Amino acid sequence: MAPISDPRLQDLVARALAEDVGQGDITTESCVPADRVGSGRITAKQALVVCGHAEAAEVFAQLGAAYAPLVAEGSRAQPGTVVAAVRGPLRSLLTGERVALNFLMSLSGIATHTRAAVEAAPGLRLVDTRKTAPLLRGPQRRAVKVGGGSNHRFALYDGILIKDNHIVAAGGIAQAVQAARAQAHHLLRIEVEVETEGQADEAVAAGAEVLLLDNMDDATMARIIARHRGRALFEASGNMSAARLPAMKALGVDVVSMGGLIHQARWVDLSMRLDGIDSGAEAPST
Amino acid sequence: MAPISDPRLQDLVARALAEDVGQGDITTESCVPADRVGSGRITAKQALVVCGHAEAAEVFAQLGAAYAPLVAEGSRAQPGTVVAAVRGPLRSLLTGERVALNFLMSLSGIATHTRAAVEAAPGLRLVDTRKTAPLLRGPQRRAVKVGGGSNHRFALYDGILIKDNHIVAAGGIAQAVQAARAQAHHLLRIEVEVETEGQADEAVAAGAEVLLLDNMDDATMARIIARHRGRALFEASGNMSAARLPAMKALGVDVVSMGGLIHQARWVDLSMRLDGIDSGAEAPST
Amino acid sequence: MAPISDPRLQDLVARALAEDVGQGDITTESCVPADRVGSGRITAKQALVVCGHAEAAEVFAQLGAAYAPLVAEGSRAQPGTVVAAVRGPLRSLLTGERVALNFLMSLSGIATHTRAAVEAAPGLRLVDTRKTAPLLRGPQRRAVKVGGGSNHRFALYDGILIKDNHIVAAGGIAQAVQAARAQAHHLLRIEVEVETEGQADEAVAAGAEVLLLDNMDDATMARIIARHRGRALFEASGNMSAARLPAMKALGVDVVSMGGLIHQARWVDLSMRLDGIDSGAEAPST
Amino acid sequence: MAPISDPRLQDLVARALAEDVGQGDITTESCVPADRVGSGRITAKQALVVCGHAEAAEVFAQLGAAYAPLVAEGSRAQPGTVVAAVRGPLRSLLTGERVALNFLMSLSGIATHTRAAVEAAPGLRLVDTRKTAPLLRGPQRRAVKVGGGSNHRFALYDGILIKDNHIVAAGGIAQAVQAARAQAHHLLRIEVEVETEGQADEAVAAGAEVLLLDNMDDATMARIIARHRGRALFEASGNMSAARLPAMKALGVDVVSMGGLIHQARWVDLSMRLDGIDSGAEAPST
Amino acid sequence: MAPISDPRLQDLVARALAEDVGQGDITTESCVPADRVGSGRITAKQALVVCGHAEAAEVFAQLGAAYAPLVAEGSRAQPGTVVAAVRGPLRSLLTGERVALNFLMSLSGIATHTRAAVEAAPGLRLVDTRKTAPLLRGPQRRAVKVGGGSNHRFALYDGILIKDNHIVAAGGIAQAVQAARAQAHHLLRIEVEVETEGQADEAVAAGAEVLLLDNMDDATMARIIARHRGRALFEASGNMSAARLPAMKALGVDVVSMGGLIHQARWVDLSMRLDGIDSGAEAPST
Amino acid sequence: MAPISDPRLQDLVARALAEDVGQGDITTESCVPADRVGSGRITAKQALVVCGHAEAAEVFAQLGAAYAPLVAEGSRAQPGTVVAAVRGPLRSLLTGERVALNFLMSLSGIATHTRAAVEAAPGLRLVDTRKTAPLLRGPQRRAVKVGGGSNHRFALYDGILIKDNHIVAAGGIAQAVQAARAQAHHLLRIEVEVETEGQADEAVAAGAEVLLLDNMDDATMARIIARHRGRALFEASGNMSAARLPAMKALGVDVVSMGGLIHQARWVDLSMRLDGIDSGAEAPST
């Protein structure tokens, strides 16, 4: 299959390389000859769910080297598993190592963290939020999907979610929903964040099609769901943890959103080591 | 004082806003009138060390609103502490809220995490590494300093650090050091990563001025330091934790580098709430 | 009200000026002294609905001159009506004239053309499509709203619309709807383009929430609407003209989409003429 | 022939795709498998002069698909004529369809409209003006040439044209021409817009080499041309239509400029339909 | 006068500062407190013609400091003359010093070098060529004008100059001129480079309006000028020096072009020294 | 060897071409057919040291033509030596000629000028300064190395050099050095500019590791070097010329910095001439 170029990925990686390389990798350029070619391997140092191949491959491609995934994204790797191999000019391998690992370690961290939550309540739709590292929302959301989760709206431009501050600013739930319905295009549903049963009733009456049940106890959620089932979808958020997810599933919420899938994930450990240096002959075709 | 504009900060924030706002904040634009003005406050929801005012202020400035820090960067806030106030068009406050909080929550997370490590061994120089989120190295390194740590080289272009893979690629420690010395400008020291006493001896003999003692036990470090004190600086890394830092200080290492200052930090919790809406009169001067 | 800067508008206008000015307005720079200041007026040469003030004002602002709208966007102007006044360095007025008029003439053209369609069937929701001039979708969609119309989804990223080619590529309506529902976030409805009653039945059965009734006769639309009213929204498109809109309204379609609101609109005529040159004294504050 | 890459075309198309695709074509990505490959054809739905192959081909190239023109630019197509074929990953064909058609429909519209004017007075030099859609001047001017017309200066930087407002600002025709001659490089002629015979005399006396006869009746133009033939070129503009062009040719004007070649042209209709889906095997080489 | 912002100048200076400052001026930021304010002066170290105020002022403006020219561009300065004063945060003065001086030293060098040539043959039109430092053509051409010279076409897009290689590629002078005349817009003259009398005759016969007399001896030029005076303009180039210019003027050439006005100019010497540090009070309004 | 793409070089050349080509090379496009292919050669017109192949090759690559170096960078060419050959579409060769030559002529000029200085004192380390043409520092520094010199720090971000103005602003040498040492990362040495023996003593006492001996006479330098040998490196600058370099070497300075290596170099002369036009057949593979 001819790969379809993704200009967003290319731009992200180009900027990441510019950040780390700038005017040049002065260590590598001084002590590694330009014509030396070889290979290396990237190894998991702990148990993890792999994510980040697209970014890592783009890093090495932009440097004229090749990257071969050996463990598919979304699969588990154990300590010692070789998850990818690289080959090309040694300078390229050394210059790209850190940036590629930074993508792999952070994105695999999110996928690994998400997987644990997903497995706590199989079949429940778990989604991320807009609490993402600035400029990295695209890859971080992809890591959530690779980990088994789903995505919420991407940003402010592709979904209507009326939150507490909007209600205050608009002068009430009904006013806010009505205004949103008039302006939003007809392929969008309207979601309203509610904190009480009364707000839920008001939102549904105003035409909200999705309710964001924020920081509620289970009993309140149960009553709201019972009363409005069939007229709205239910998203639960706030104080969520893997341990609470089975209860959410039992309550019949449609979606649980957890910003922590992304922002409470820590990097997992991977490292790269050169494992071969050519006698000086050919380079990989790129 | 006339503020000195920082084009890197402006660009970072403009991109972060573009990522989240894109073609428009369709919720806010539909349900909040353009001429409504008010204020809000940003509150800590947990104990934390504050960081991110510059980024948050730039977010609101680019949207035509004003941001006033109430707790200085580097100071501690307790749950409930109001760390900043905002004022301006309600649309601007609502549209900027998430991006500003994303900076504050992530950077305060790093500052808070770093502070804990710094306090484990007062006086020891703790530095970050190049294990940073792509495109966010500048702010993340600043958070380390705000937290009380110091910075290592920024990137590949402003420091010579010969690591294991370079030694392999160059054909040996002596070759690598010699080549680096010939090419590097005369304001740079040469650092070499060593894993054994023999490598340390070889590096110093070749002219290395800084030794990166990687993943060593305390006894080995002690012997190396004793042998080469005065001829090189000593940086320790690998398997570091706050608990081990007093021992490092006792050993006399000059610098301890910990990537985890950044990549093992989790976001801390802050939230924004509107606290006043004007009767419709004036907007803030911007 | 402090104006909220819109980086998309700034960028659009900066590029438009760069396109027309490039290395310099060699006529103006050679024959108009840099310190000469004056004013001018922009006049409608035909009946039209005004649109484009934001763009025109930004043009002159970027050149250091001021632009004052005299007829509100969405209002009608007659031949001879002065719709805006400009004031500033003569060089700026002359250099910006053409770019500003190009925005005003094209956008007022769309608003004028849309207004005629809207008035043919008051109360019917008329929307644009993605048939817009490349790079100008934002302003052109705004002109549709200024003219009294509404907007469809902005682009491929903020709405699900399964068209004939998607159905072919996916292997059927049911497969396509099911896949879209699984991947799309929960604030999006699914729209399916149908050309026959059978397709409409299939789409609704699969869970489509909006039907795009494409190029159908009135009788077929009537039958589909009668059968699925309450389970889906109905959008009609294809072979639409102002004359047919009352019939659409009578049929009870929810939305009519017409690409021609934008791409069949012609520019309307406006011109700018200097009407005062200062004796050399002050310039406007900008 | 190795194609010479045109960075302006690449940039224009990349921005057009970014405008329409943004964070992703959520319909196509959800319901069309990434590895499905096939072909399609683009068909004229009305009589037209073809223009836009370069832009359409670049659209599909940036998405990893191939575009083959079947009717040369500048040739006529009838309703039902297949003007181009596409082949590649189905996702690429579907994602690029609208942007490619937007170029083809708008540019063919200009070429078709221009052709009609050109055929009204064969041999007369018809040129466009700077009344073009912002950011699209390059392609729109190309469409005029494809339609059989010629181009005026591209922009403010590559030609001297002293218009009424310049004359007012400069203090007179003689002053303006003299200043322009002193500053302009020696490969540029000076053109002056005149509205009366007296102005024409004044301009020629001042050294103008081209007269823009604006909104004049035929008799006035005839007198001016008779008096200054051989000392200046004559460009006629204002109130031009195809019907009036033979008279212009008879009068001996050298050039007729018509902004309407571009801004009064409407889009013509073309559509794309998939016509083959592979069994899953190979993709086109790109 | 309200200054008209020049986006090209802003972009040039922003890039120049980014080149020199990058992630930060680590010397200044470490040893100069952020709130210290003061002033400095820029002094000529040799006799020179001043040029570069616009660029230097923009450098300091982007850093939040103020720059006041004390000697007008185009005027002479002697060793010790203070040509400009600066005031603002000390950090800004120190960080901007080198970039500002690099503009002043290089552009004043060109102005000084051009002035000497201009004074060798007062009244003769001396122009630059396209032999300019990449990315710096705009400022370098301005320096030629400040020095008393004039400009040739800016670039390949705003003038027709058929050189020896074009004639070879086109198959002859007549073919080249005819093709250029057909394609070029009607405000452009056609210039042809000729090396012999025969070529000059051929070019004029083909319609060339400007002859570039390249590397000719005076006698040949005299014969060509005598034969074609009134039918073409004459530009002389090749082996030009200040000493030869009076002869060119006597021959009656219209223009002499000398690439060396720019590329044989050397930087002149200026330096900046702080001359006052405030007690800590106010900063300049910017 | 697979060439490693250098995004900085690509961007520099793309901008240089945009500067010169803009909307198009109107001469070449009008008089050279698009399908004509041929070759040319670039010849030295004077004795010079060759530099600029990378830039020239990138120019032609971006235009779809091939560039083959025939004399290695750093080697000498005599008048008449063919230093490179080009081949491809004639349009590409003609359009790229000037930009490519501008790089070759300017960079070879620096390499040639540097070589003369280097040969005046073999073995002495000669370095450039930050006195470089804005936006061209990278290539100009490379030319110094090609000429046989070495490089100083690249910019303000990768080296600590405390100059006279810093000392004034910081309040003294000791304060400045101490502050720099605290903030700078541990792979950086601290350099201090000194003008007297007293300052040298003070700087070394404060911990400076490199002394910049500015504008000193030989005797003073000798005393400073004798007193601090082994505790600091010595860089001499100011009033340097090739003639003085042997004395510097004899004094034992470690480095001599000369801004004039770059800013006093003049362009050397090279030209390009077409030497073959194909009968119309094949183009080079690119």
PDB file of N, CA and C in Angstrom, chain A residues 202-245:
ATOM      1  N   GLU A 202     -34.122  20.207  33.429  1.00  0.00           N
ATOM      2  CA  GLU A 202     -34.183  21.450  32.662  1.00  0.00           C
ATOM      3  C   GLU A 202     -33.473  21.300  31.309  1.00  0.00           C
ATOM      4  N   ALA A 203     -32.353  20.618  31.341  1.00  0.00           N
ATOM      5  CA  ALA A 203     -31.595  20.451  30.106  1.00  0.00           C
ATOM      6  C   ALA A 203     -32.360  19.601  29.104  1.00  0.00           C
ATOM      7  N   VAL A 204     -32.905  18.518  29.563  1.00  0.00           N
ATOM      8  CA  VAL A 204     -33.653  17.652  28.646  1.00  0.00           C
ATOM      9  C   VAL A 204     -34.863  18.397  28.099  1.00  0.00           C
ATOM     10  N   ALA A 205     -35.536  19.121  28.972  1.00  0.00           N
ATOM     11  CA  ALA A 205     -36.704  19.882  28.521  1.00  0.00           C
ATOM     12  C   ALA A 205     -36.314  20.904  27.458  1.00  0.00           C
ATOM     13  N   ALA A 206     -35.109  21.445  27.570  1.00  0.00           N
ATOM     14  CA  ALA A 206     -34.667  22.464  26.615  1.00  0.00           C
ATOM     15  C   ALA A 206     -34.193  21.854  25.303  1.00  0.00           C
ATOM     16  N   GLY A 207     -34.060  20.522  25.292  1.00  0.00           N
ATOM     17  CA  GLY A 207     -33.675  19.891  24.040  1.00  0.00           C
ATOM     18  C   GLY A 207     -32.282  19.297  24.030  1.00  0.00           C
ATOM     19  N   ALA A 208     -31.612  19.254  25.165  1.00  0.00           N
ATOM     20  CA  ALA A 208     -30.285  18.642  25.210  1.00  0.00           C
ATOM     21  C   ALA A 208     -30.392  17.167  24.841  1.00  0.00           C
ATOM     22  N   GLU A 209     -29.455  16.713  24.055  1.00  0.00           N
ATOM     23  CA  GLU A 209     -29.488  15.316  23.620  1.00  0.00           C
ATOM     24  C   GLU A 209     -28.464  14.459  24.351  1.00  0.00           C
ATOM     25  N   VAL A 210     -27.518  15.102  25.016  1.00  0.00           N
ATOM     26  CA  VAL A 210     -26.519  14.394  25.814  1.00  0.00           C
ATOM     27  C   VAL A 210     -26.376  15.126  27.134  1.00  0.00           C
ATOM     28  N   LEU A 211     -26.360  14.367  28.229  1.00  0.00           N
ATOM     29  CA  LEU A 211     -26.157  14.966  29.550  1.00  0.00           C
ATOM     30  C   LEU A 211     -24.789  14.576  30.077  1.00  0.00           C
ATOM     31  N   LEU A 212     -24.030  15.579  30.521  1.00  0.00           N
ATOM     32  CA  LEU A 212     -22.759  15.300  31.181  1.00  0.00           C
ATOM     33  C   LEU A 212     -23.021  15.314  32.690  1.00  0.00           C
ATOM     34  N   LEU A 213     -23.044  14.135  33.289  1.00  0.00           N
ATOM     35  CA  LEU A 213     -23.334  14.004  34.719  1.00  0.00           C
ATOM     36  C   LEU A 213     -22.021  14.180  35.474  1.00  0.00           C
ATOM     37  N   ASP A 214     -21.843  15.350  36.071  1.00  0.00           N
ATOM     38  CA  ASP A 214     -20.528  15.716  36.585  1.00  0.00           C
ATOM     39  C   ASP A 214     -20.443  15.562  38.090  1.00  0.00           C
ATOM     40  N   ASN A 215     -19.508  14.762  38.517  1.00  0.00           N
ATOM     41  CA  ASN A 215     -19.244  14.628  39.954  1.00  0.00           C
ATOM     42  C   ASN A 215     -20.473  14.231  40.752  1.00  0.00           C
ATOM     43  N   MET A 216     -21.252  13.335  40.242  1.00  0.00           N
ATOM     44  CA  MET A 216     -22.459  12.892  40.953  1.00  0.00           C
ATOM     45  C   MET A 216     -22.222  11.571  41.671  1.00  0.00           C
ATOM     46  N   ASP A 217     -23.041  11.336  42.681  1.00  0.00           N
ATOM     47  CA  ASP A 217     -23.006  10.018  43.308  1.00  0.00           C
ATOM     48  C   ASP A 217     -23.837   9.062  42.465  1.00  0.00           C
ATOM     49  N   ASP A 218     -23.675   7.817  42.711  1.00  0.00           N
ATOM     50  CA  ASP A 218     -24.315   6.815  41.860  1.00  0.00           C
ATOM     51  C   ASP A 218     -25.841   6.903  41.925  1.00  0.00           C
ATOM     52  N   ALA A 219     -26.368   7.182  43.090  1.00  0.00           N
ATOM     53  CA  ALA A 219     -27.821   7.192  43.236  1.00  0.00           C
ATOM     54  C   ALA A 219     -28.446   8.302  42.394  1.00  0.00           C
ATOM     55  N   THR A 220     -27.845   9.455  42.410  1.00  0.00           N
ATOM     56  CA  THR A 220     -28.374  10.562  41.610  1.00  0.00           C
ATOM     57  C   THR A 220     -28.321  10.210  40.135  1.00  0.00           C
ATOM     58  N   MET A 221     -27.191   9.671  39.738  1.00  0.00           N
ATOM     59  CA  MET A 221     -27.082   9.273  38.332  1.00  0.00           C
ATOM     60  C   MET A 221     -28.175   8.275  37.974  1.00  0.00           C
ATOM     61  N   ALA A 222     -28.405   7.357  38.843  1.00  0.00           N
ATOM     62  CA  ALA A 222     -29.408   6.321  38.557  1.00  0.00           C
ATOM     63  C   ALA A 222     -30.789   6.944  38.356  1.00  0.00           C
ATOM     64  N   ARG A 223     -31.118   7.879  39.200  1.00  0.00           N
ATOM     65  CA  ARG A 223     -32.442   8.511  39.065  1.00  0.00           C
ATOM     66  C   ARG A 223     -32.558   9.289  37.747  1.00  0.00           C
ATOM     67  N   ILE A 224     -31.517   9.998  37.409  1.00  0.00           N
ATOM     68  CA  ILE A 224     -31.555  10.781  36.165  1.00  0.00           C
ATOM     69  C   ILE A 224     -31.662   9.871  34.949  1.00  0.00           C
ATOM     70  N   ILE A 225     -30.875   8.814  34.992  1.00  0.00           N
ATOM     71  CA  ILE A 225     -30.893   7.893  33.850  1.00  0.00           C
ATOM     72  C   ILE A 225     -32.268   7.249  33.721  1.00  0.00           C
ATOM     73  N   ALA A 226     -32.832   6.873  34.831  1.00  0.00           N
ATOM     74  CA  ALA A 226     -34.150   6.234  34.784  1.00  0.00           C
ATOM     75  C   ALA A 226     -35.182   7.195  34.198  1.00  0.00           C
ATOM     76  N   ARG A 227     -35.095   8.436  34.600  1.00  0.00           N
ATOM     77  CA  ARG A 227     -36.117   9.377  34.168  1.00  0.00           C
ATOM     78  C   ARG A 227     -35.978   9.770  32.689  1.00  0.00           C
ATOM     79  N   HIS A 228     -34.741   9.828  32.182  1.00  0.00           N
ATOM     80  CA  HIS A 228     -34.573  10.387  30.836  1.00  0.00           C
ATOM     81  C   HIS A 228     -34.061   9.372  29.809  1.00  0.00           C
ATOM     82  N   ARG A 229     -33.981   8.148  30.186  1.00  0.00           N
ATOM     83  CA  ARG A 229     -33.522   7.103  29.257  1.00  0.00           C
ATOM     84  C   ARG A 229     -34.321   7.191  27.953  1.00  0.00           C
ATOM     85  N   GLY A 230     -33.616   7.171  26.826  1.00  0.00           N
ATOM     86  CA  GLY A 230     -34.309   7.207  25.538  1.00  0.00           C
ATOM     87  C   GLY A 230     -34.446   8.622  24.981  1.00  0.00           C
ATOM     88  N   ARG A 231     -34.317   9.600  25.844  1.00  0.00           N
ATOM     89  CA  ARG A 231     -34.412  10.979  25.361  1.00  0.00           C
ATOM     90  C   ARG A 231     -33.033  11.642  25.315  1.00  0.00           C
ATOM     91  N   ALA A 232     -32.087  11.019  25.985  1.00  0.00           N
ATOM     92  CA  ALA A 232     -30.740  11.603  25.977  1.00  0.00           C
ATOM     93  C   ALA A 232     -29.713  10.503  26.202  1.00  0.00           C
ATOM     94  N   LEU A 233     -28.466  10.802  25.833  1.00  0.00           N
ATOM     95  CA  LEU A 233     -27.345   9.937  26.187  1.00  0.00           C
ATOM     96  C   LEU A 233     -26.740  10.462  27.484  1.00  0.00           C
ATOM     97  N   PHE A 234     -26.065   9.556  28.216  1.00  0.00           N
ATOM     98  CA  PHE A 234     -25.530   9.927  29.515  1.00  0.00           C
ATOM     99  C   PHE A 234     -24.013   9.748  29.542  1.00  0.00           C
ATOM    100  N   GLU A 235     -23.311  10.834  29.838  1.00  0.00           N
ATOM    101  CA  GLU A 235     -21.853  10.787  29.996  1.00  0.00           C
ATOM    102  C   GLU A 235     -21.542  11.104  31.454  1.00  0.00           C
ATOM    103  N   ALA A 236     -20.772  10.240  32.093  1.00  0.00           N
ATOM    104  CA  ALA A 236     -20.389  10.481  33.489  1.00  0.00           C
ATOM    105  C   ALA A 236     -18.938  10.922  33.553  1.00  0.00           C
ATOM    106  N   SER A 237     -18.672  11.875  34.451  1.00  0.00           N
ATOM    107  CA  SER A 237     -17.276  12.304  34.620  1.00  0.00           C
ATOM    108  C   SER A 237     -17.063  12.824  36.031  1.00  0.00           C
ATOM    109  N   GLY A 238     -15.799  12.947  36.414  1.00  0.00           N
ATOM    110  CA  GLY A 238     -15.474  13.479  37.740  1.00  0.00           C
ATOM    111  C   GLY A 238     -15.256  12.357  38.728  1.00  0.00           C
ATOM    112  N   ASN A 239     -14.126  12.411  39.405  1.00  0.00           N
ATOM    113  CA  ASN A 239     -13.828  11.391  40.424  1.00  0.00           C
ATOM    114  C   ASN A 239     -13.892   9.974  39.883  1.00  0.00           C
ATOM    115  N   MET A 240     -13.501   9.824  38.639  1.00  0.00           N
ATOM    116  CA  MET A 240     -13.522   8.481  38.069  1.00  0.00           C
ATOM    117  C   MET A 240     -12.170   7.798  38.299  1.00  0.00           C
ATOM    118  N   SER A 241     -12.236   6.504  38.515  1.00  0.00           N
ATOM    119  CA  SER A 241     -11.023   5.695  38.600  1.00  0.00           C
ATOM    120  C   SER A 241     -11.389   4.334  38.031  1.00  0.00           C
ATOM    121  N   ALA A 242     -10.396   3.562  37.730  1.00  0.00           N
ATOM    122  CA  ALA A 242     -10.657   2.229  37.180  1.00  0.00           C
ATOM    123  C   ALA A 242     -11.589   1.458  38.108  1.00  0.00           C
ATOM    124  N   ALA A 243     -11.417   1.637  39.395  1.00  0.00           N
ATOM    125  CA  ALA A 243     -12.219   0.876  40.353  1.00  0.00           C
ATOM    126  C   ALA A 243     -13.715   1.210  40.263  1.00  0.00           C
ATOM    127  N   ARG A 244     -14.004   2.421  39.880  1.00  0.00           N
ATOM    128  CA  ARG A 244     -15.417   2.814  39.855  1.00  0.00           C
ATOM    129  C   ARG A 244     -16.107   2.462  38.531  1.00  0.00           C
ATOM    130  N   LEU A 245     -15.356   2.055  37.550  1.00  0.00           N
ATOM    131  CA  LEU A 245     -15.942   1.878  36.226  1.00  0.00           C
ATOM    132  C   LEU A 245     -16.995   0.773  36.160  1.00  0.00           C
TER     133      LEU A 245
END
